[in-house]
Amino acid sequence: MITVTVSHKAANVVGNLSKRAIKTLKQADFCVVKQEGECGFTGSLTIPLEPESGLTWQGVKSCLENSGYKVRVIC
């Protein structure tokens, strides 16, 4: 289970994300800021949101679900 905490300007993602999931987010034009991790996985990410450009928390959630993760969103 991946947890996404949403604020007005960023989505904070907590959980073990694979490099593949991060690549999927980047392909969708999200700027991924790694914060911590090891062994090809990351435990925490910050993803800046730009709703006016279509970069929303719903898009982050969709990318993670398409990568096979169950996502819990906290607003």
PDB file of C-alpha atoms in Angstrom:
ATOM      1  CA  MET A   1       0.000   0.000   0.000  1.00  0.00           C
ATOM      2  CA  ILE A   2       1.316   3.409  -1.025  1.00  0.00           C
ATOM      3  CA  THR A   3       0.154   6.533   0.815  1.00  0.00           C
ATOM      4  CA  VAL A   4      -0.155   9.845  -1.035  1.00  0.00           C
ATOM      5  CA  THR A   5      -0.570  12.941   1.141  1.00  0.00           C
ATOM      6  CA  VAL A   6      -1.811  15.876  -0.910  1.00  0.00           C
ATOM      7  CA  SER A   7      -1.306  19.591  -0.344  1.00  0.00           C
ATOM      8  CA  HIS A   8      -2.009  22.459  -2.728  1.00  0.00           C
ATOM      9  CA  LYS A   9       1.487  22.392  -4.207  1.00  0.00           C
ATOM     10  CA  ALA A  10       2.763  18.831  -3.808  1.00  0.00           C
ATOM     11  CA  ALA A  11       1.980  15.163  -3.442  1.00  0.00           C
ATOM     12  CA  ASN A  12       4.098  13.356  -0.858  1.00  0.00           C
ATOM     13  CA  VAL A  13       4.345   9.659  -1.626  1.00  0.00           C
ATOM     14  CA  VAL A  14       5.331   7.202   1.118  1.00  0.00           C
ATOM     15  CA  GLY A  15       5.994   3.525   0.477  1.00  0.00           C
ATOM     16  CA  ASN A  16       8.432   1.287  -1.369  1.00  0.00           C
ATOM     17  CA  LEU A  17       8.291   2.464  -4.979  1.00  0.00           C
ATOM     18  CA  SER A  18      10.267   0.668  -7.668  1.00  0.00           C
ATOM     19  CA  LYS A  19      12.377   2.397 -10.301  1.00  0.00           C
ATOM     20  CA  ARG A  20       9.687   1.345 -12.797  1.00  0.00           C
ATOM     21  CA  ALA A  21       7.007   3.291 -10.907  1.00  0.00           C
ATOM     22  CA  ILE A  22       9.253   6.357 -10.759  1.00  0.00           C
ATOM     23  CA  LYS A  23       9.908   6.036 -14.491  1.00  0.00           C
ATOM     24  CA  THR A  24       6.140   5.884 -15.129  1.00  0.00           C
ATOM     25  CA  LEU A  25       5.648   9.108 -13.152  1.00  0.00           C
ATOM     26  CA  LYS A  26       8.439  10.830 -15.097  1.00  0.00           C
ATOM     27  CA  GLN A  27       6.975   9.684 -18.437  1.00  0.00           C
ATOM     28  CA  ALA A  28       3.729  11.404 -17.403  1.00  0.00           C
ATOM     29  CA  ASP A  29       5.769  14.642 -16.992  1.00  0.00           C
ATOM     30  CA  PHE A  30       5.756  14.648 -13.182  1.00  0.00           C
ATOM     31  CA  CYS A  31       8.900  16.056 -11.579  1.00  0.00           C
ATOM     32  CA  VAL A  32       9.982  13.444  -9.049  1.00  0.00           C
ATOM     33  CA  VAL A  33      12.087  14.635  -6.121  1.00  0.00           C
ATOM     34  CA  LYS A  34      13.622  11.653  -4.344  1.00  0.00           C
ATOM     35  CA  GLN A  35      13.991  12.007  -0.593  1.00  0.00           C
ATOM     36  CA  GLU A  36      15.167   8.637   0.679  1.00  0.00           C
ATOM     37  CA  GLY A  37      15.564   5.033  -0.366  1.00  0.00           C
ATOM     38  CA  GLU A  38      17.801   2.056  -0.972  1.00  0.00           C
ATOM     39  CA  CYS A  39      18.302  -1.042  -3.131  1.00  0.00           C
ATOM     40  CA  GLY A  40      16.493   0.243  -6.218  1.00  0.00           C
ATOM     41  CA  PHE A  41      13.457   1.379  -4.229  1.00  0.00           C
ATOM     42  CA  THR A  42      12.564   4.686  -2.683  1.00  0.00           C
ATOM     43  CA  GLY A  43      10.684   5.125   0.559  1.00  0.00           C
ATOM     44  CA  SER A  44       9.563   8.719   0.188  1.00  0.00           C
ATOM     45  CA  LEU A  45       9.043  11.137  -2.724  1.00  0.00           C
ATOM     46  CA  THR A  46       7.814  14.672  -3.160  1.00  0.00           C
ATOM     47  CA  ILE A  47       6.102  15.425  -6.463  1.00  0.00           C
ATOM     48  CA  PRO A  48       5.341  19.091  -7.202  1.00  0.00           C
ATOM     49  CA  LEU A  49       1.812  19.576  -8.564  1.00  0.00           C
ATOM     50  CA  GLU A  50       0.821  22.030 -11.295  1.00  0.00           C
ATOM     51  CA  PRO A  51      -2.962  21.702 -11.776  1.00  0.00           C
ATOM     52  CA  GLU A  52      -2.986  24.406 -14.448  1.00  0.00           C
ATOM     53  CA  SER A  53      -0.669  22.180 -16.509  1.00  0.00           C
ATOM     54  CA  GLY A  54      -2.643  19.014 -15.801  1.00  0.00           C
ATOM     55  CA  LEU A  55      -0.194  17.682 -13.197  1.00  0.00           C
ATOM     56  CA  THR A  56      -2.605  16.749 -10.405  1.00  0.00           C
ATOM     57  CA  TRP A  57      -2.676  14.334  -7.481  1.00  0.00           C
ATOM     58  CA  GLN A  58      -5.229  12.279  -9.434  1.00  0.00           C
ATOM     59  CA  GLY A  59      -2.599  11.803 -12.133  1.00  0.00           C
ATOM     60  CA  VAL A  60      -0.038  10.688  -9.542  1.00  0.00           C
ATOM     61  CA  LYS A  61      -2.578   8.202  -8.157  1.00  0.00           C
ATOM     62  CA  SER A  62      -3.385   6.900 -11.633  1.00  0.00           C
ATOM     63  CA  CYS A  63       0.297   6.389 -12.520  1.00  0.00           C
ATOM     64  CA  LEU A  64       0.921   4.464  -9.308  1.00  0.00           C
ATOM     65  CA  GLU A  65      -2.176   2.294  -9.795  1.00  0.00           C
ATOM     66  CA  ASN A  66      -1.103   1.573 -13.383  1.00  0.00           C
ATOM     67  CA  SER A  67       2.232   0.412 -11.949  1.00  0.00           C
ATOM     68  CA  GLY A  68       0.387  -2.153  -9.814  1.00  0.00           C
ATOM     69  CA  TYR A  69       0.226  -0.337  -6.469  1.00  0.00           C
ATOM     70  CA  LYS A  70      -2.770   0.076  -4.196  1.00  0.00           C
ATOM     71  CA  VAL A  71      -2.951   3.774  -3.323  1.00  0.00           C
ATOM     72  CA  ARG A  72      -4.443   5.505  -0.292  1.00  0.00           C
ATOM     73  CA  VAL A  73      -4.898   9.282  -0.658  1.00  0.00           C
ATOM     74  CA  ILE A  74      -4.961  11.657   2.301  1.00  0.00           C
ATOM     75  CA  CYS A  75      -6.028  15.214   1.533  1.00  0.00           C
TER      76      CYS A  75
END
